[in-house]
Structure formats: C-alpha cells, structure tokens
CSV table of C-alpha atoms and ligand atoms in Angstrom, one decimal:
chain,number,residue,atom,x,y,z
A,592,MET,CA,-0.4,0.0,0.3
A,593,ALA,CA,1.6,3.6,-0.9
A,594,ASP,CA,3.1,5.3,1.7
A,595,LYS,CA,0.6,7.8,3.5
A,596,THR,CA,2.3,11.1,4.5
A,597,ALA,CA,0.6,14.5,6.0
A,598,THR,CA,2.2,17.3,4.2
A,599,LEU,CA,2.0,21.1,6.7
A,600,THR,CA,2.1,24.3,4.6
A,601,PHE,CA,2.2,27.1,6.7
A,602,SER,CA,1.1,31.3,6.3
A,603,ASP,CA,4.5,32.7,7.1
A,604,GLY,CA,6.3,31.5,4.5
A,605,THR,CA,7.9,29.0,6.0
A,606,PRO,CA,8.2,25.9,3.2
A,607,GLU,CA,5.5,22.9,3.6
A,608,VAL,CA,6.7,20.2,5.3
A,609,THR,CA,5.9,16.5,4.5
A,610,PHE,CA,5.4,13.4,6.9
A,611,PRO,CA,5.4,9.8,6.9
A,612,ILE,CA,1.7,8.7,8.4
A,613,HIS,CA,2.6,5.2,10.0
A,614,GLN,CA,-0.2,2.8,10.6
A,615,SER,CA,-0.6,2.0,13.9
A,616,SER,CA,-2.5,-2.2,14.2
A,617,ILE,CA,-5.6,-0.8,15.3
A,618,GLY,CA,-6.6,2.8,16.4
A,619,PRO,CA,-5.7,6.0,14.8
A,620,ASP,CA,-3.2,6.0,12.9
A,621,VAL,CA,0.2,8.4,13.6
A,622,VAL,CA,1.6,11.5,11.9
A,623,ASP,CA,5.2,11.4,12.3
A,624,ILE,CA,6.8,15.3,12.9
A,625,ARG,CA,9.6,14.7,14.2
A,626,THR,CA,11.6,15.8,11.6
A,627,LEU,CA,9.1,19.0,11.9
A,628,TYR,CA,11.8,21.6,13.9
A,629,GLY,CA,14.7,20.2,11.9
A,630,LYS,CA,12.8,20.9,8.5
A,631,SER,CA,10.7,24.2,9.9
A,632,GLY,CA,12.1,25.9,12.5
A,633,LYS,CA,9.1,25.5,14.5
A,634,PHE,CA,7.6,22.9,17.7
A,635,THR,CA,3.9,21.4,17.9
A,636,PHE,CA,2.1,22.2,21.1
A,637,ASP,CA,-0.1,19.8,22.6
A,638,PRO,CA,0.3,20.3,26.4
A,639,GLY,CA,-1.9,17.8,28.5
A,640,PHE,CA,-0.9,15.4,25.1
A,641,MET,CA,-4.0,15.4,24.1
A,642,SER,CA,-3.3,14.8,20.4
A,643,THR,CA,0.3,13.4,21.1
A,644,ALA,CA,1.5,9.1,20.4
A,645,SER,CA,4.6,9.0,22.8
A,646,CYS,CA,5.8,5.7,21.7
A,647,ALA,CA,4.9,2.8,19.6
A,648,SER,CA,3.6,-0.5,22.2
A,649,THR,CA,2.4,-3.6,21.4
A,650,ILE,CA,1.4,-3.4,25.3
A,651,THR,CA,-2.2,-2.4,25.9
A,652,TYR,CA,-4.9,-1.3,23.0
A,653,ILE,CA,-8.0,1.5,24.7
A,654,ASP,CA,-10.4,1.8,22.4
A,655,GLY,CA,-12.3,4.9,24.0
A,656,ASP,CA,-15.4,4.8,22.1
A,657,LYS,CA,-16.1,1.6,22.2
A,658,GLY,CA,-15.2,1.4,26.0
A,659,GLU,CA,-12.9,-2.2,24.8
A,660,LEU,CA,-9.2,-2.8,27.0
A,661,LEU,CA,-7.1,-5.2,25.6
A,662,TYR,CA,-4.1,-6.2,26.8
A,663,ARG,CA,-1.6,-7.8,24.0
A,664,GLY,CA,-4.5,-8.4,22.5
A,665,TYR,CA,-6.8,-10.2,25.3
A,666,PRO,CA,-10.3,-8.3,26.1
A,667,ILE,CA,-10.3,-7.5,29.7
A,668,ASP,CA,-13.3,-9.3,29.9
A,669,ASP,CA,-11.8,-12.5,29.2
A,670,LEU,CA,-8.6,-12.0,31.4
A,671,ALA,CA,-10.9,-11.1,34.5
A,672,ARG,CA,-12.9,-14.3,33.7
A,673,ASN,CA,-10.5,-17.0,33.0
A,674,CYS,CA,-6.8,-15.8,33.8
A,675,ASN,CA,-5.2,-14.8,37.7
A,676,TYR,CA,-2.6,-12.1,38.0
A,677,LEU,CA,0.1,-13.6,37.6
A,678,ASP,CA,-1.2,-14.8,34.7
A,679,VAL,CA,-2.0,-11.6,33.3
A,680,CYS,CA,1.6,-10.5,34.8
A,681,TYR,CA,3.7,-12.7,32.7
A,682,LEU,CA,1.1,-12.0,29.7
A,683,LEU,CA,2.1,-8.2,30.3
A,684,LEU,CA,5.9,-9.1,30.7
A,685,TYR,CA,6.6,-11.6,28.0
A,686,GLY,CA,4.0,-10.7,25.6
A,687,ASP,CA,1.9,-14.3,25.9
A,688,LEU,CA,-0.3,-16.2,28.7
A,689,PRO,CA,2.0,-18.2,30.1
A,690,THR,CA,2.2,-22.0,29.7
A,691,PRO,CA,1.2,-24.3,32.5
A,692,ALA,CA,5.8,-24.8,32.9
A,693,GLU,CA,6.0,-21.6,32.7
A,694,ARG,CA,2.8,-20.4,35.0
A,695,GLN,CA,4.5,-22.9,37.5
A,696,ARG,CA,8.1,-22.1,37.2
A,697,PHE,CA,7.0,-17.5,37.0
A,698,ASP,CA,4.5,-18.1,39.5
A,699,SER,CA,7.0,-20.4,41.8
A,700,LEU,CA,10.0,-17.7,41.5
A,701,ILE,CA,7.6,-14.7,42.5
A,702,LEU,CA,6.3,-16.7,45.8
A,703,HIS,CA,10.2,-17.0,46.7
A,704,HIS,CA,10.6,-13.3,46.3
A,705,THR,CA,8.1,-11.7,48.1
A,706,MET,CA,9.9,-11.3,51.8
A,707,ALA,CA,11.4,-7.3,51.7
A,708,HIS,CA,15.2,-6.7,53.1
A,709,GLU,CA,14.6,-6.8,56.7
A,710,GLN,CA,16.4,-3.5,56.8
A,711,ILE,CA,13.3,-1.7,55.1
A,712,HIS,CA,11.9,-1.9,58.6
A,713,PHE,CA,14.1,0.7,59.6
A,714,PHE,CA,12.7,3.0,56.8
A,715,MET,CA,9.3,2.5,58.5
A,716,ARG,CA,10.0,4.0,61.9
A,717,GLY,CA,10.6,7.6,60.7
A,718,PHE,CA,6.9,7.5,59.3
A,719,ARG,CA,4.9,9.5,61.3
A,720,ARG,CA,1.7,6.5,62.2
A,721,ASP,CA,-1.0,8.7,60.0
A,722,ALA,CA,1.3,9.3,56.9
A,723,HIS,CA,-0.6,8.6,53.7
A,724,PRO,CA,0.0,4.9,52.5
A,725,MET,CA,0.8,6.4,48.9
A,726,ALA,CA,3.7,8.6,50.7
A,727,VAL,CA,5.1,5.3,52.7
A,728,LEU,CA,5.0,3.1,49.4
A,729,THR,CA,7.4,6.1,47.4
A,730,GLY,CA,9.4,6.4,50.4
A,731,LEU,CA,9.8,2.2,50.4
A,732,VAL,CA,10.6,1.6,46.9
A,733,GLY,CA,12.6,4.9,46.5
A,734,ALA,CA,14.8,3.4,49.3
A,735,MET,CA,14.4,-0.6,48.3
A,736,SER,CA,16.3,0.9,44.9
A,737,ALA,CA,19.0,1.3,46.9
A,738,PHE,CA,19.4,-2.5,48.1
A,739,TYR,CA,19.6,-4.4,45.0
A,740,PRO,CA,23.4,-2.9,43.4
A,741,ASP,CA,23.1,-5.4,41.4
A,742,SER,CA,19.8,-4.1,39.7
A,743,MET,CA,21.6,0.0,38.9
A,744,ASN,CA,22.2,-1.0,34.9
A,745,VAL,CA,18.6,-1.1,33.0
A,746,HIS,CA,20.1,-2.4,29.7
A,747,ASP,CA,21.4,-5.5,31.1
A,748,PRO,CA,18.1,-8.1,30.8
A,749,LYS,CA,18.8,-9.7,33.3
A,750,VAL,CA,18.8,-6.6,36.0
A,751,ARG,CA,15.7,-5.6,34.6
A,752,GLU,CA,13.7,-9.5,34.8
A,753,THR,CA,16.0,-9.5,38.3
A,754,SER,CA,14.2,-6.3,39.3
A,755,ALA,CA,10.5,-7.3,38.1
A,756,ILE,CA,9.8,-10.6,40.1
A,757,ARG,CA,11.6,-8.2,43.0
A,758,LEU,CA,8.8,-5.4,42.0
A,759,ILE,CA,5.9,-7.7,41.6
A,760,ALA,CA,7.2,-9.8,44.6
A,761,LYS,CA,8.3,-7.2,47.3
A,762,LEU,CA,5.2,-4.2,46.5
A,763,PRO,CA,2.5,-6.5,48.2
A,764,THR,CA,4.7,-6.7,51.4
A,765,LEU,CA,5.6,-3.1,51.2
A,766,VAL,CA,1.3,-1.9,50.9
A,767,ALA,CA,0.4,-4.1,53.8
A,768,MET,CA,3.8,-2.7,55.7
A,769,ALA,CA,2.1,0.2,55.5
A,770,TYR,CA,-0.7,-0.3,56.7
A,771,LYS,CA,-0.1,-2.6,59.6
A,772,TYR,CA,2.1,0.3,60.6
A,773,SER,CA,-0.7,2.4,61.0
A,774,ILE,CA,-2.5,0.8,62.6
A,775,GLY,CA,-0.1,-0.2,65.0
A,776,GLU,CA,0.1,-3.7,64.3
A,777,PRO,CA,3.0,-6.1,63.8
A,778,TYR,CA,3.8,-6.7,60.1
A,779,MET,CA,3.0,-10.6,58.9
A,780,TYR,CA,5.2,-12.3,56.9
A,781,PRO,CA,4.2,-13.6,53.5
A,782,ASP,CA,3.3,-17.2,53.6
A,783,ASN,CA,4.3,-18.4,50.3
A,784,THR,CA,1.4,-21.7,50.0
A,785,LEU,CA,-1.0,-18.8,49.1
A,786,SER,CA,-1.8,-17.5,46.5
A,787,TYR,CA,-0.7,-13.7,45.7
A,788,ALA,CA,-4.0,-12.5,46.1
A,789,GLY,CA,-4.1,-14.6,49.2
A,790,ASN,CA,-1.2,-13.4,50.7
A,791,VAL,CA,-2.0,-9.6,50.4
A,792,LEU,CA,-5.3,-10.8,52.7
A,793,ARG,CA,-3.0,-12.4,54.9
A,794,MET,CA,-0.1,-9.9,55.2
A,795,LEU,CA,-3.5,-6.9,55.4
A,796,PHE,CA,-6.1,-8.6,57.5
A,797,ALA,CA,-3.9,-11.8,59.8
A,798,THR,CA,-2.3,-11.0,63.3
A,799,PRO,CA,0.4,-13.5,64.8
A,800,CYS,CA,-2.6,-13.9,67.6
A,801,GLU,CA,-4.8,-16.3,65.7
A,802,GLN,CA,-5.2,-18.4,62.2
A,803,PHE,CA,-6.2,-16.7,59.4
A,804,VAL,CA,-8.6,-18.0,56.7
A,805,VAL,CA,-8.8,-16.7,53.3
A,806,ASN,CA,-12.2,-15.7,52.2
A,807,PRO,CA,-12.6,-17.3,47.8
A,808,VAL,CA,-14.9,-15.1,47.2
A,809,LEU,CA,-13.2,-12.0,48.7
A,810,GLU,CA,-9.0,-14.0,47.2
A,811,ARG,CA,-10.7,-14.0,44.2
A,812,ALA,CA,-12.6,-10.2,44.1
A,813,LEU,CA,-9.3,-8.8,44.7
A,814,ASP,CA,-7.0,-11.0,42.3
A,815,ARG,CA,-9.5,-9.3,39.9
A,816,ILE,CA,-9.0,-5.8,40.9
A,817,LEU,CA,-5.4,-6.0,40.3
A,818,ILE,CA,-5.9,-7.5,36.9
A,819,LEU,CA,-8.2,-4.8,36.2
A,820,HIS,CA,-5.7,-2.3,37.2
A,821,ALA,CA,-2.7,-4.0,36.0
A,822,ASP,CA,-1.9,-1.9,32.7
A,823,HIS,CA,-3.4,1.0,30.9
A,824,GLU,CA,-1.1,1.9,28.4
A,825,GLN,CA,0.3,5.8,28.4
A,826,ASN,CA,-1.8,7.0,31.2
A,827,ALA,CA,0.2,9.3,33.4
A,828,SER,CA,1.7,7.4,35.5
A,829,THR,CA,3.4,5.2,33.0
A,830,SER,CA,4.4,7.9,31.3
A,831,THR,CA,6.2,9.0,34.0
A,832,VAL,CA,7.9,6.2,34.4
A,833,ARG,CA,8.9,6.3,30.9
A,834,LEU,CA,10.1,9.5,31.0
A,835,CYS,CA,12.3,8.8,34.2
A,836,ALA,CA,13.3,5.2,32.9
A,837,SER,CA,14.5,7.3,29.4
A,838,SER,CA,17.7,8.5,32.0
A,839,GLY,CA,18.9,5.0,32.3
A,840,THR,CA,18.3,5.2,36.2
A,841,ASN,CA,17.4,2.5,38.4
A,842,PRO,CA,14.8,0.8,37.3
A,843,ILE,CA,12.9,0.1,40.6
A,844,ALA,CA,13.3,4.4,41.2
A,845,ALA,CA,11.9,4.7,38.8
A,846,ILE,CA,8.9,3.1,39.7
A,847,ALA,CA,8.9,5.0,42.9
A,848,ALA,CA,8.1,7.7,41.0
A,849,GLY,CA,5.7,5.7,39.3
A,850,ILE,CA,3.9,5.7,42.3
A,851,ALA,CA,4.1,9.4,43.3
A,852,CYS,CA,2.2,10.2,40.3
A,853,LEU,CA,-0.6,7.5,40.7
A,854,TRP,CA,-1.4,9.4,44.0
A,855,GLY,CA,-3.3,12.7,42.6
A,856,PRO,CA,-7.0,12.5,43.1
A,857,ALA,CA,-7.4,13.3,39.1
A,858,HIS,CA,-5.5,9.6,38.6
A,859,GLY,CA,-5.1,7.0,40.7
A,860,GLY,CA,-6.7,9.1,43.5
A,861,ALA,CA,-9.8,9.2,42.4
A,862,ASN,CA,-11.0,5.8,43.9
A,863,GLU,CA,-10.2,7.0,47.5
A,864,ALA,CA,-11.9,11.1,46.6
A,865,CYS,CA,-14.6,8.8,45.2
A,866,LEU,CA,-15.7,6.6,48.3
A,867,ASN,CA,-14.9,9.8,50.3
A,868,MET,CA,-17.8,12.2,48.7
A,869,LEU,CA,-20.1,8.6,48.4
A,870,THR,CA,-19.3,8.7,52.5
A,871,GLN,CA,-19.9,12.5,51.9
A,872,LEU,CA,-22.9,12.8,50.2
A,873,GLN,CA,-24.6,9.2,51.6
A,874,ALA,CA,-24.0,11.6,55.6
A,875,GLN,CA,-25.5,14.6,53.7
A,876,GLY,CA,-28.8,12.4,53.4
A,877,GLY,CA,-28.0,10.3,50.6
A,878,VAL,CA,-29.8,9.7,47.7
A,879,GLU,CA,-32.3,12.6,48.6
A,880,LYS,CA,-29.0,15.6,48.2
A,881,ILE,CA,-28.1,13.3,44.9
A,882,GLY,CA,-29.9,16.2,42.9
A,883,GLU,CA,-28.6,19.1,44.8
A,884,PHE,CA,-25.0,17.3,44.5
A,885,ILE,CA,-25.2,16.9,40.6
A,886,SER,CA,-26.2,21.3,40.6
A,887,GLN,CA,-22.7,21.5,42.7
A,888,VAL,CA,-20.7,19.4,40.1
A,889,LYS,CA,-22.1,21.0,36.9
A,890,ASP,CA,-21.5,25.1,38.2
A,891,LYS,CA,-18.1,25.9,37.7
A,892,THR,CA,-17.3,27.5,40.3
A,893,SER,CA,-17.5,24.6,42.3
A,894,SER,CA,-14.3,23.1,41.5
A,895,ILE,CA,-16.5,19.7,42.6
A,896,ARG,CA,-16.4,17.0,40.6
A,897,LEU,CA,-17.6,13.7,40.5
A,898,MET,CA,-15.3,11.8,41.2
A,899,GLY,CA,-15.5,8.4,39.4
A,900,PHE,CA,-16.5,10.1,37.0
A,901,GLY,CA,-14.8,10.9,33.1
A,902,HIS,CA,-11.8,9.6,31.3
A,903,ARG,CA,-8.9,10.8,28.9
A,904,VAL,CA,-9.6,8.5,26.9
A,905,TYR,CA,-13.1,6.6,27.5
A,906,LYS,CA,-15.5,8.5,26.4
A,907,ASN,CA,-17.8,5.4,26.5
A,908,TYR,CA,-18.6,3.0,29.7
A,909,ASP,CA,-14.7,1.8,30.8
A,910,PRO,CA,-15.3,-1.9,30.5
A,911,ARG,CA,-12.9,-2.6,34.4
A,912,ALA,CA,-16.2,-0.2,35.8
A,913,LYS,CA,-18.0,-3.1,34.1
A,914,LEU,CA,-16.0,-5.4,35.5
A,915,MET,CA,-16.2,-3.4,38.7
A,916,ARG,CA,-19.7,-3.1,39.8
A,917,GLU,CA,-20.1,-6.7,38.7
A,918,THR,CA,-17.7,-7.7,41.6
A,919,CYS,CA,-19.4,-5.5,44.1
A,920,HIS,CA,-22.7,-7.6,43.5
A,921,GLU,CA,-20.7,-10.6,44.1
A,922,VAL,CA,-18.7,-9.7,46.9
A,923,LEU,CA,-21.6,-7.5,48.9
A,924,GLY,CA,-23.3,-10.7,48.2
A,925,ASN,CA,-21.2,-13.2,50.0
A,926,LEU,CA,-21.2,-10.9,53.1
A,927,GLY,CA,-24.2,-10.0,53.6
A,928,LEU,CA,-24.2,-6.4,52.1
A,929,GLN,CA,-26.3,-6.6,49.1
A,930,ASN,CA,-28.4,-3.5,50.7
A,931,ASP,CA,-25.0,-1.7,51.7
A,932,PRO,CA,-26.5,2.1,51.3
A,933,LEU,CA,-22.8,3.2,50.2
A,934,PHE,CA,-23.5,0.6,46.8
A,935,LYS,CA,-26.6,1.8,46.6
A,936,LEU,CA,-26.1,5.4,46.7
A,937,ALA,CA,-23.3,4.5,44.0
A,938,MET,CA,-25.9,3.0,41.0
A,939,LYS,CA,-28.1,5.6,42.2
A,940,LEU,CA,-25.9,8.7,41.9
A,941,GLU,CA,-24.9,6.9,38.4
A,942,GLN,CA,-28.3,6.2,36.8
A,943,ILE,CA,-29.4,10.0,37.5
A,944,ALA,CA,-25.4,11.1,35.9
A,945,LEU,CA,-26.2,8.9,33.0
A,946,GLU,CA,-29.4,10.3,31.7
A,947,ASP,CA,-28.0,14.0,32.8
A,948,ASP,CA,-27.0,15.7,29.3
A,949,TYR,CA,-24.5,17.6,31.2
A,950,PHE,CA,-22.7,14.1,31.9
A,951,ILE,CA,-24.3,13.0,28.0
A,952,SER,CA,-22.8,16.2,26.3
A,953,ARG,CA,-19.4,15.1,27.5
A,954,LYS,CA,-18.9,11.9,27.3
A,955,LEU,CA,-18.6,11.7,31.0
A,956,TYR,CA,-19.1,7.7,32.0
A,957,PRO,CA,-18.0,6.2,35.2
A,958,ASN,CA,-14.0,5.0,35.1
A,959,VAL,CA,-12.5,2.2,37.0
A,960,ASP,CA,-12.4,4.3,40.4
A,961,TYR,CA,-16.1,4.2,40.7
A,962,TYR,CA,-16.8,0.8,42.3
A,963,SER,CA,-13.0,-0.2,42.8
A,964,GLY,CA,-13.4,2.1,46.6
A,965,ILE,CA,-17.3,0.1,47.4
A,966,VAL,CA,-15.9,-3.1,46.9
A,967,GLN,CA,-12.5,-2.8,48.7
A,968,LYS,CA,-13.8,-1.5,51.3
A,969,ALA,CA,-16.3,-4.5,51.8
A,970,ILE,CA,-13.2,-6.5,51.4
A,971,GLY,CA,-11.6,-4.4,54.8
A,972,ILE,CA,-9.3,-2.2,53.2
A,973,PRO,CA,-9.8,1.5,54.4
A,974,PRO,CA,-9.6,4.3,51.9
A,975,GLN,CA,-6.6,5.3,52.8
A,976,LEU,CA,-4.8,2.6,51.0
A,977,PHE,CA,-7.3,1.7,48.2
A,978,THR,CA,-4.6,3.8,45.9
A,979,ALA,CA,-1.5,1.8,46.8
A,980,ILE,CA,-3.5,-1.1,46.2
A,981,PHE,CA,-3.7,0.3,42.7
A,982,ALA,CA,-0.1,1.0,42.3
A,983,LEU,CA,0.6,-2.9,43.9
A,984,ALA,CA,-1.6,-4.1,40.8
A,985,ARG,CA,-0.1,-1.2,38.2
A,986,THR,CA,3.0,-1.8,39.5
A,987,ILE,CA,3.6,-5.1,36.7
A,988,GLY,CA,2.3,-2.4,33.7
A,989,TRP,CA,4.3,0.2,34.7
A,990,ILE,CA,7.6,-2.6,34.6
A,991,ALA,CA,6.2,-3.8,30.6
A,992,GLN,CA,6.1,-0.2,29.3
A,993,LEU,CA,9.5,0.1,31.4
A,994,ASN,CA,11.1,-2.6,29.3
A,995,GLU,CA,9.5,-1.6,26.1
A,996,MET,CA,10.8,2.1,25.9
A,997,ILE,CA,14.6,0.7,26.8
A,998,THR,CA,14.2,-1.7,24.7
A,999,ASP,CA,12.9,0.4,21.7
A,1000,PRO,CA,16.1,0.4,18.8
A,1001,GLU,CA,14.6,3.9,18.6
A,1002,TYR,CA,14.6,4.4,22.2
A,1003,LYS,CA,16.1,8.1,23.3
A,1004,ILE,CA,15.6,9.8,26.0
A,1005,GLY,CA,12.9,11.7,25.9
A,1006,ARG,CA,13.3,15.7,26.2
A,1007,PRO,CA,9.8,17.2,25.2
A,1008,ARG,CA,10.4,21.2,24.6
A,1009,GLN,CA,8.3,24.6,25.5
A,1010,SER,CA,6.6,27.8,23.7
A,1011,TYR,CA,8.7,29.9,25.9
A,1012,VAL,CA,6.3,32.8,26.6
A,1013,GLY,CA,8.4,34.8,29.3
A,1014,GLU,CA,10.6,38.3,29.2
A,1015,LYS,CA,13.0,38.6,26.6
A,1016,LEU,CA,16.6,38.7,27.4
A,1017,ARG,CA,17.1,41.9,29.8
A,1018,HIS,CA,20.1,43.1,31.8
A,1019,VAL,CA,20.3,43.6,35.4
A,1020,LYS,CA,20.9,47.7,36.3
A,1021,PRO,CA,23.4,48.6,38.6
A,1022,TYR,CA,21.6,49.8,41.9
A,1023,ALA,CA,21.2,53.6,42.3
A,1024,GLY,CA,23.1,52.6,46.1
A,1025,ASN,CA,26.5,51.0,44.2
Z,1318,SDX,C1,-8.0,7.3,36.0
Z,1318,SDX,O1,-5.1,7.6,31.8
Z,1318,SDX,C2,-5.9,6.7,32.4
Z,1318,SDX,O2,-5.7,6.0,31.7
Z,1318,SDX,C3,-6.5,6.5,33.8
Z,1318,SDX,C4,-6.5,5.4,34.4
Z,1318,SDX,C5,-5.9,4.0,34.1
Z,1318,SDX,O3,-5.9,3.3,34.0
Z,1318,SDX,O4,-4.3,4.8,34.3
Z,1318,SDX,O5,-7.6,5.0,33.9
Z,1318,SDX,C6,-6.7,5.8,35.6
Z,1318,SDX,O6,-6.5,8.3,36.3
Z,1318,SDX,C7,-9.0,6.9,36.4
Z,1318,SDX,C8,-9.4,8.6,36.3
Z,1318,SDX,C9,-9.6,8.8,37.6
Z,1318,SDX,N1,-10.0,10.2,38.1
Z,1318,SDX,C10,-11.0,10.8,38.3
Z,1318,SDX,O7,-12.2,10.1,38.1
Z,1318,SDX,C11,-11.0,11.9,38.7
Z,1318,SDX,C12,-12.6,12.6,38.3
Z,1318,SDX,N2,-12.6,12.8,36.5
Z,1318,SDX,C13,-12.2,14.2,36.3
Z,1318,SDX,O8,-11.2,14.6,36.8
Z,1318,SDX,C14,-11.4,13.8,34.8
Z,1318,SDX,O9,-12.9,13.3,34.0
Z,1318,SDX,C15,-9.9,13.5,33.9
Z,1318,SDX,C16,-8.7,14.1,34.6
Z,1318,SDX,C17,-10.3,11.8,34.4
Z,1318,SDX,C18,-10.1,13.7,32.7
Z,1318,SDX,O10,-10.1,14.7,32.2
Z,1318,SDX,P1,-9.8,15.6,31.1
Z,1318,SDX,O11,-9.1,14.2,30.1
Z,1318,SDX,O12,-8.6,16.3,30.9
Z,1318,SDX,O13,-10.8,16.2,30.9
Z,1318,SDX,P2,-11.3,17.4,31.1
Z,1318,SDX,O14,-10.6,17.5,32.8
Z,1318,SDX,O15,-11.0,18.3,30.0
Z,1318,SDX,O16,-13.3,17.5,30.8
Z,1318,SDX,C19,-13.9,17.6,30.2
Z,1318,SDX,C20,-15.3,18.6,30.9
Z,1318,SDX,C21,-14.9,20.0,31.6
Z,1318,SDX,O17,-16.3,20.6,31.3
Z,1318,SDX,P3,-15.6,21.3,30.3
Z,1318,SDX,O18,-14.9,23.0,30.8
Z,1318,SDX,O19,-15.7,21.1,28.9
Z,1318,SDX,O20,-17.2,22.8,31.0
Z,1318,SDX,O21,-15.5,17.6,31.3
Z,1318,SDX,C22,-16.0,18.6,32.9
Z,1318,SDX,C23,-14.8,19.0,33.1
Z,1318,SDX,O22,-15.5,20.1,34.0
Z,1318,SDX,N3,-15.4,17.0,33.3
Z,1318,SDX,C24,-16.4,16.7,35.1
Z,1318,SDX,C25,-15.7,15.6,35.5
Z,1318,SDX,N4,-14.7,15.6,34.4
Z,1318,SDX,C26,-14.7,16.0,33.6
Z,1318,SDX,N5,-16.9,17.3,35.6
Z,1318,SDX,C27,-17.5,16.4,36.4
Z,1318,SDX,N6,-17.1,15.8,36.7
Z,1318,SDX,C28,-16.0,14.9,36.2
Z,1318,SDX,N7,-15.9,14.2,36.7
C-alpha cells in the first residue's frame, strides 16, 4: 500500500513540510513529526498530550469510543474471567499467556521473592503513624532501589527481569507493612503457600495471635481488582515511569516515580476521593441529596467533580467499571451486604448522572475508580490504602512499559521542548546605591 503522508503548509512563508504517516495495528494512525523542528524551526504544541502519541507500543490497546481494553490483544473481560493476576503479569511482561510449565516457574519465582529486606523495617520507623500510605510506599520503593546495587544497569535484560520479579513479589509486602504500621499492628510475613491475592489479604488482615483463613470470594475479588488495574497504555503514571527510566536510571527508582504520580486525585487517587465523596453524600442525606450534589458538580464555580467519572480516553463506559460493579455485587452478596447504602447510593448516582445532559454531552461515564472503592471497603481495605492497592496492581504495567521503552531500537532520553512566553533578554541595572 502506498505510503501515506501528511503535508503541513505555513502562512508565514515557511516551506511546507511532508511527514510520513505510520499505520497502527488497530486504532488511530500516527503522523511522524520528528523532522518538523529541523525542517521548519517550529515545535508542535500539545499541553496534556491530547493528540500526541509518545511511543509505539504492543502492550495495551484502549478504544475510548467503544469502551474496549486489550492487554496484548486479549479483552479485559476474557482475562478477568479466565485468568489470575500472575497470568496477566506474565502476559504483560513476556507478550503471551504462560504455558502450565511457564506458569509454575513464574509463580514459584514470585512467591519466593515476597520478603522485603529486613532493613526496610528501619525506614518505616521514620514515618508518623498517620503518614499517607502512598507517601510511605513512594519512600519504601525509592529506598528499595538502594538495596540492590546489582539492579543499576537497566540495559541488562537479566537486571530488568530480576527487578521485575522483585517488584511484583515485594510490592504487596511493602503495602501491607505501610498498613500495619499505620494501625500499630505487627507486620505479617508473606506465606508462600497462599495465592498472590490470598497473601495480600493475609498480610493485611491476619495477626500473629490467631489463624487466618482466606475467604475465597474476597481472594477472587481482589485478584480481579489487580487484573483490572494492571496496565492502561500511556496514562500519567506510566508516562512518568517511561520518562524517568529514559535517563537510564535504576528501574526500581523509576517505579517510585510512577507511584508518586499515581497518588494524585485526578489519577489513581480518584478511588479514595470517590469513596470519600459517596460517604460525605450519604452523611448529608444520601439519595435525596443527589440532585443538589449534581447541581454543584455542574456549577463551574464549585470546582466539585463527580469523582470516578470521566476519562481522557474513554468516551464510553470504562469496561473495567462494568467488571468492578459485577465484583461489587458478588462481594457484597457474599458478605450479606447487598443492601450496602453506599453501593445503592453509587448506583443511583450513576443512573441519574448518565441521564443528565451535562454528563451525556461531555461523554462522562463511570471509570475504573467509581466502584473499586466500594469493593475494597467491603473487603476491609481502608480508603487511604485504595491507591496503594492500585499501585501494587499497576507495578507490572509500569515494568512492562519501561522494558518496552528501554529495548526500543529508536529509544532516546525523553526531552520535550516548550513555547517560551517569558521575559525577553534583559540585564541587571546597577543599583542606584552602588
Ligand atoms: C484513572 O489515563 C488513564 O488511563 C488513567 C486510568 C488508568 O488506569 O491509568 O484510567 C486511571 O486515572 C481514571 C480517572 C480517575 N479520575 C477521576 O475519576 C477524577 C474525576 N475525573 C476527572 O477529573 C477527569 O474526567 C479526568 C481527569 C479523568 C479526565 O479529564 P480530561 O480528559 O482532562 O477532561 P477535562 O478535565 O478537560 O473535562 C472535560 C469536561 C470539562 O468540562 P467543560 O470545561 O467542557 O465544561 O468534562 C468535565 C470538565 O469540567 N469533567 C467533569 C468530570 N470530568 C470531566 N465534570 C464533572 N465531574 C467529572 N468527573
């Protein structure tokens, strides 16, 4: 097929420039503008990267209009219903689902790297007990990059694989430590006889004083939550990890940068913000107050947003939100909480919002964060820990994307330019006094 091109003409006499158009396997083609500055002396301008593809990737595809999400070509529904989180980690990391032998080796590798270095405990003691778990996690993962001097060379495939195994295996342990420290309970060491999700539940909720039995419904629900949050193409925290790692820095330190970015309420912090929003609305009167709340959201001067709604890419229902709502039903039903007031409020709020032109005209639908807080609260996870669970799940996506970036033959350190709109050249005027 003839190569497609795009030509840019300028009204200021700059000679026109023609660019190649690269075809994507699915989704929008891309105009390769890398020669623009050299040929025209001009930059493109795209704050927030609304129309900018930062890379070519084979990992995750999102169709925002259809509300589709594929990991390595597999629909998220298929993976959530037929696989477990470690299968999805293998898929994102290596490009295919594991054979039984590959799964056995990978699972064993992960389950035998779950302990954190004992000296990590000393870092915990420096935090206040009420430190936000995402502050603690950013610190602990940053600190962890100091414990493996052999993990400095990100260009070495063995270093990348070892760092991947360590991060996937140890993040749950660090998240659980952050939680136990905040409630003054002793840390629970990992139990490698449990599943990945079962281990997370045990390290969070068990104590040395009594036997802990993993509830299989909660184990399955948590495993599904981890699958749904595993990767999401070039979101803010993934782009942070890619840009950070593009300098060749320690891969574990680059993941700490991703955790810091995910914390924001516009991104991974939305699940905690959404549950706080529902709790506050419930306290103010619940369903009767929805109309008033929606009016506040629509009032631009209020700066109130319907947390858990809207998405830069999805202009349809986030497929993860559908699966999360299904998991909500399962967990609340299993726990006898099907009349949970927050869940009923969330469903009524969703129904009213989806019928309101403000949301319809802006294509604002529930995203992954809208129901995930309710499920996590039902499992027993406190709201402040929601985003840490999100970070735990997204670590595999960050690693896979980092690896893809650093092994790209065209890889360069990321270094965007700018439009400078500040003061023109000027000089210091000698002070009158001297
Ligand atoms: C995640 O990128 C990813 O993939 C992220 C993520 C992942 O898996 O990595 O999917 C995870 O971060 C999900 C998003 C979680 N965030 C929230 O739920 C916070 C609430 N939502 C928003 O703040 C907002 O929708 C964003 C940040 C998610 C997207 O914002 P955009 O694309 O920059 O859109 P925008 O802010 O320009 O909004 C467009 C319009 C504006 O109104 P107008 O100026 O046109 O009048 O929609 C309005 C916004 O005011 N709007 C909302 C709204 N979200 C957008 N109005 C009320 N409530 C909202 N939630």
